[in-house]
Amino acid sequence: MFPGAGAARDDANYVVVGAPLDVSTTFQPGTRFGPDRIRRFARTFDDYDRRTDAHFSDLFVHDQGDVRAWDDAAEYLDYLEGVVTDVVWDDAVPLVLGGEHTVSVAGVRAVDPDAFVCLDAHLDLREAYDGNELSHATVARHALDVADEAFVLGARTGSEDEWDRAERDDVTVVPPEDVGEWSPPERLRERSVYLSVDIDAADPSVAPGTGTTEPFGLEGRELRDVVRAVAPLSDGFDVVEVNDRDDGQAATLAGKLLREFVFTHAASE
Amino acid sequence: MFPGAGAARDDANYVVVGAPLDVSTTFQPGTRFGPDRIRRFARTFDDYDRRTDAHFSDLFVHDQGDVRAWDDAAEYLDYLEGVVTDVVWDDAVPLVLGGEHTVSVAGVRAVDPDAFVCLDAHLDLREAYDGNELSHATVARHALDVADEAFVLGARTGSEDEWDRAERDDVTVVPPEDVGEWSPPERLRERSVYLSVDIDAADPSVAPGTGTTEPFGLEGRELRDVVRAVAPLSDGFDVVEVNDRDDGQAATLAGKLLREFVFTHAASE
Amino acid sequence: MFPGAGAARDDANYVVVGAPLDVSTTFQPGTRFGPDRIRRFARTFDDYDRRTDAHFSDLFVHDQGDVRAWDDAAEYLDYLEGVVTDVVWDDAVPLVLGGEHTVSVAGVRAVDPDAFVCLDAHLDLREAYDGNELSHATVARHALDVADEAFVLGARTGSEDEWDRAERDDVTVVPPEDVGEWSPPERLRERSVYLSVDIDAADPSVAPGTGTTEPFGLEGRELRDVVRAVAPLSDGFDVVEVNDRDDGQAATLAGKLLREFVFTHAASE
Amino acid sequence: MFPGAGAARDDANYVVVGAPLDVSTTFQPGTRFGPDRIRRFARTFDDYDRRTDAHFSDLFVHDQGDVRAWDDAAEYLDYLEGVVTDVVWDDAVPLVLGGEHTVSVAGVRAVDPDAFVCLDAHLDLREAYDGNELSHATVARHALDVADEAFVLGARTGSEDEWDRAERDDVTVVPPEDVGEWSPPERLRERSVYLSVDIDAADPSVAPGTGTTEPFGLEGRELRDVVRAVAPLSDGFDVVEVNDRDDGQAATLAGKLLREFVFTHAASE
Amino acid sequence: MFPGAGAARDDANYVVVGAPLDVSTTFQPGTRFGPDRIRRFARTFDDYDRRTDAHFSDLFVHDQGDVRAWDDAAEYLDYLEGVVTDVVWDDAVPLVLGGEHTVSVAGVRAVDPDAFVCLDAHLDLREAYDGNELSHATVARHALDVADEAFVLGARTGSEDEWDRAERDDVTVVPPEDVGEWSPPERLRERSVYLSVDIDAADPSVAPGTGTTEPFGLEGRELRDVVRAVAPLSDGFDVVEVNDRDDGQAATLAGKLLREFVFTHAASE
Amino acid sequence: MFPGAGAARDDANYVVVGAPLDVSTTFQPGTRFGPDRIRRFARTFDDYDRRTDAHFSDLFVHDQGDVRAWDDAAEYLDYLEGVVTDVVWDDAVPLVLGGEHTVSVAGVRAVDPDAFVCLDAHLDLREAYDGNELSHATVARHALDVADEAFVLGARTGSEDEWDRAERDDVTVVPPEDVGEWSPPERLRERSVYLSVDIDAADPSVAPGTGTTEPFGLEGRELRDVVRAVAPLSDGFDVVEVNDRDDGQAATLAGKLLREFVFTHAASE
Ligand SMILES: [Mn+2]
Ligand SMILES: [Mn+2]
Ligand SMILES: [Mn+2]
Ligand SMILES: [Mn+2]
Ligand SMILES: [Mn+2]
Ligand SMILES: [Mn+2]
Ligand SMILES: [Mn+2]
Ligand SMILES: [Mn+2]
Ligand SMILES: [Mn+2]
Ligand SMILES: [Mn+2]
Ligand SMILES: [Mn+2]
Ligand SMILES: [Mn+2]
């Protein structure tokens, strides 16, 4: 159980769903261990948050464990979408723990937001990767099937086609150097947002334990400030691509960002 | 390049093919790093083998590198089967480095042996695993579509269905305690054999770096003695399921077994 | 949850209790991660066991999670004893996952056996260690406050006082070289036994991930055979001293031994 | 021996005391390996420091090794206090290498400063933790029994009670974002200061090897600048909470900060 | 092969040469694994670079593998110099992957530049280290036998003699705090430059996997900006001192810097 | 200090000398960390040994620390020979902790035995390796310049020249399979012996942390029994080739073998 996420499912305002999918990881596998690892490294955090003057365990968070993964991504995402949809229908905010980024496709489909805001080193705008239309590298593309627009914050690499696709009006790319200055545009105030954190948005020094490390990324506080800015607008959240190939840096950051999301979202209600 | 495998492809009697498939690994992923890791830990071995009085680099071994994997196992196995078939048509013996055990399906189909001899902790006789008919847990089943019989040496676990299937006449299971006494039956002398080494046949103390460790397994010398006994009968060989999650034990054993296979096979010609 | 331990508490014949105590570990700490790690590495095991023709998930095993530890060992053991006593009163067999060996004191007090059978590299017969009467090095001593006799199988080191104490009639020491030949004496047939497995009984090659490694120890199968021999006589079981400082070898062995205990015990009923 | 700390005890102006206490660590243990690890990673540093134009080995630093720890924290701290008091009575500055933060209690009692300046992610102002009044989480509280005021630099988390306690006049909390601008207030110029560095003040990317990692922390240079600013005022110093669970980052930083303390302190005499 | 470096040797504008020398490493060895590790972690990078609108695989980079090292550094450097000289004579730019920093001596001798620009935590201006004139700590000294001047960017430590040597007119030291503001002086515009990146110029949080970590170093983007600024002036490049003792941080940065060099250099032609 | 080795140098019957040479290691470096690591993992051992009824700390063992290494092996060995010769002249038995196997050359020259008994996977009978006459692969050759004969126990690999050299009368090779049955020949009873343990004699499962792992090796007890058999005849001892690339298995075995040597030698006096 994510520490402090002991609310009953019926009472929950937030529901943690582990989604340890790990089939299309391009380089270093291990995201299947992400949900457990995030929960484990979150054990060190104080229940109380001074900024919002709230205890995490008072915020009605329920951890319903993992949706065990198998290796047919399409089937798995359908099933996961159902699980997340149940959360949404119960008027709770889903908090998905990846697993590879592909799990966001299920989250986005279930939440059906107007905008997809993503922290990521990669554009994830491919139509397919190695012939796979449900690769982690296609997530933003799939999100745009649901949402009207996408923001990719911290992006610093992609294929030529992805960069060309990113120039269309429905995509906003914020390079790492500009993320510190970024705030959500006014038009999002009235709209539904899904916030997805691919932990590789962080610099490899900050989150070495991820599948495809990409230098020149974000500091922890930059990710935090985006989460704080976007959480009040959001109806769904995930943090993904954490694996077990470091000394806990990626997991501790991921767990902290989930908490920042919940504290901020709850305080804004 | 596997050390000493510098023969030209045209001259080769043995061809190393890396097959870093890593999609259906049930527990700990990382077999995609197996071929490179086996090659790397083989750097410490002397070129010369006293038992057979031969230099590895004189035995016409060619390393043609890896068949890069993607995540559609069925397609990949088709492609890999083509690569291995080319080796067979050139009258060379394929030496496949996994990757997950599933790659043996391609090897067996290409070699088309009479018998499939396998060192494995697991029966691998499932029809499917999690709905996947091309999981590592189905390898012996697929092999029996090609070969007339299968031997699973060192097997110590399986599902009830697998154990029932194993009681049929075309399967011989040799438990770990009896592998030391085992030798190939006479009837194999005249037949074509494919030898597959799933490194998890070894005890976890001997090969910790594999996807699904299973205690009470074989010592290194027991694997070696099987390889020496079966190599003279074999037209194809693989060693699979090595990952990068130990301190080199699994890889160093795998590389050594490949060499034992080649030295013994060459000496028996 | 230990895989397959999904029975309801009320129906349970066996109850897994995690006891992640980690305060008196002399050398390498980390036993606090033992219970989780044992559960995790047990995920690879097949539910079915051919030897006893049983499915683990049919044997009414309940995992009630961990009794969270704090650093007052005396208080903690009192509390843990209460938890294990509840299991005993419900006519179920407790299966304690350590945590340092000290947790066996609670197990033994709750089960109140006639004999204490222990696999251990160490005699654990000290009166105190560094002034601490509840150190892991005193476990057998405390057990003898409850039980009439103790067997220490695989023991190969101790202080001079411990060895002298071990020569008294109520202690039987079986050195590692003789464990393979050992079987429980006849007199135990009618008596109540508590079986405790300190994973450091195994050779460091077999279980490197433990606090105080001691060379020249047991092979995995030797531990297994003791568990199989003693399980039918036992009313309580624990496996302790697994930490997270190896590549899974200690944990995978510990989980397997717990399963061997349950399969054998259930088959003997 | 800490490299360069080869002065005789009698001649020493600075005395290194290792204090490998590791009993109350909440999450990841291993601080018992801190002193050795700090010494080991300090081997790479040049003896000479250009900023202060001094050689470390000329500054009369003596390393008297470790005060071996046992698991009764109260007794141990009494004993350690005696050891550090001897250093103080010899007019030398103690440099304590932890071990868990609790060892600062002994350091502060021996030095008896007017002010306690601490770099820490945590407030450490609890009265007790899990019923333990000598937990690492109570250090600043104990320091305030001795000193008139405390500064906690880099603090970003605590319980509600700790934050309330921190609002009293005798505590100054400087959040991580403001540490770069901080300098010691004028009133400290005439007063005796004890400087304690809990390495978890640093961001987890900078010091992953510590018991309770807390994101959004300090950069290495920010810790350094605090040490440089406070060293001239200080009569005692420690660096604590380094464990062996990273690739050397925490230890290399800790050893460097100790050197910065000595170079700066010596230059200010 | 470095990913994308598939040009034929004859067509190459850039030639990657691995130089896994690892004999004089002072503290933590392992640079012999540097070239392979850099190639491996570079697999995750997109072929395309948006800033320069180029594909790496279109830039005529050839990877000719490693010049296998032995333990006579003087002989090895002679041989390596020959290999790099061949590259230079073919009008290609050598890209050397270390190995210890000493390999730059061969690179500089082959390229024969007017200026040596180096990113390094250390001055590397010793005449000898432990009596060895071909130690990694003497690299800048040797470079000054060839080049007219040297720049050491990010330097923060050295012996007293090195610092004194650095005050001569032919050496410019830029401390880490000033590297962000630095740009190559005008006089270099017309001159030939060799650019050497000792990965320990980066902060240990950014590149833990190197022989002699030195805190208070550079961020990844600072190294990148130096590479971008100097690449257009350069006729040779190396990145050195990466070992296998971290989770990939040092290698991923090194591979990325090599790519930044090539993309920038090619765009400036 | 090796635990228990606290005798004064003048009183010592045994002197521990650390020799962290690490220049010619062929594959995986790190033997420079061997001496420290052996001392550290020996902390878990009881002072008392039941077999010989002795306390290690009563046997007059002095640890004089390490002879710091540099990278000129010839010079280093000369210096080390001097250090060990001093031990011999003081009528004490030297116990050298490697470091690479090359350090045995200094030990053998100082002790000047009639016979060299070596546990090793490798013959180490080369005249040179990569042109280096002082490589670890030449140790037995150098020993034969001093001693009349050499025994290589556990040897399983070598070059063709080494195997041919091994057939001469002055070399006895005992393959791993026969070591269990081996005992020193009668003629050694009256002669002076030097016993050298290259930890790679052990199977890689038993000692993964060594430079050149070679499968099919010895169990821990087999090494122990050789040490027990040869110690009474020996005037010098070393254990070498332990590095830091495993989870402590190689170091814990090495430290235990040193203790077995001392206990047995002392009991035979
Ligand atoms: Mn992504
Ligand atoms: Mn990404
Ligand atoms: Mn298999
Ligand atoms: Mn298997
Ligand atoms: Mn015990
Ligand atoms: Mn024990
Ligand atoms: Mn603290
Ligand atoms: Mn803290
Ligand atoms: Mn350098
Ligand atoms: Mn450097
Ligand atoms: Mn050797
Ligand atoms: Mn050897």
CSV table of N, CA and C and ligand atoms in Angstrom, one decimal, chain B residues 101 120-122 124 136 198 200-201 212 241, ligand 4:
chain,number,residue,atom,x,y,z
B,101,HIS,N,14.0,-17.9,-23.4
B,101,HIS,CA,14.0,-19.3,-23.9
B,101,HIS,C,13.2,-19.4,-25.2
B,120,ASP,N,16.9,-27.5,-18.0
B,120,ASP,CA,15.9,-26.5,-17.6
B,120,ASP,C,15.4,-26.8,-16.3
B,121,ALA,N,15.2,-25.8,-15.4
B,121,ALA,CA,14.5,-26.0,-14.2
B,121,ALA,C,13.0,-26.3,-14.4
B,122,HIS,N,12.5,-25.8,-15.5
B,122,HIS,CA,11.0,-25.8,-15.8
B,122,HIS,C,10.7,-26.8,-16.9
B,124,ASP,N,8.5,-26.3,-19.2
B,124,ASP,CA,8.2,-25.5,-20.5
B,124,ASP,C,7.3,-26.3,-21.4
B,136,HIS,N,8.1,-18.1,-23.1
B,136,HIS,CA,9.2,-19.0,-22.7
B,136,HIS,C,8.8,-20.3,-22.1
B,198,ASP,N,18.8,-23.8,-20.9
B,198,ASP,CA,18.2,-22.7,-20.1
B,198,ASP,C,19.0,-22.7,-18.8
B,200,ASP,N,18.7,-21.5,-16.1
B,200,ASP,CA,18.1,-21.7,-14.8
B,200,ASP,C,18.0,-23.1,-14.4
B,201,ALA,N,18.5,-24.0,-15.3
B,201,ALA,CA,18.7,-25.4,-14.8
B,201,ALA,C,19.7,-25.4,-13.7
B,212,THR,N,13.8,-16.5,-13.7
B,212,THR,CA,13.0,-17.2,-12.8
B,212,THR,C,13.9,-18.2,-12.1
B,241,GLU,N,18.4,-17.3,-21.4
B,241,GLU,CA,17.8,-16.9,-20.1
B,241,GLU,C,18.9,-16.3,-19.2
G,4,MN,MN,13.6,-22.2,-17.0
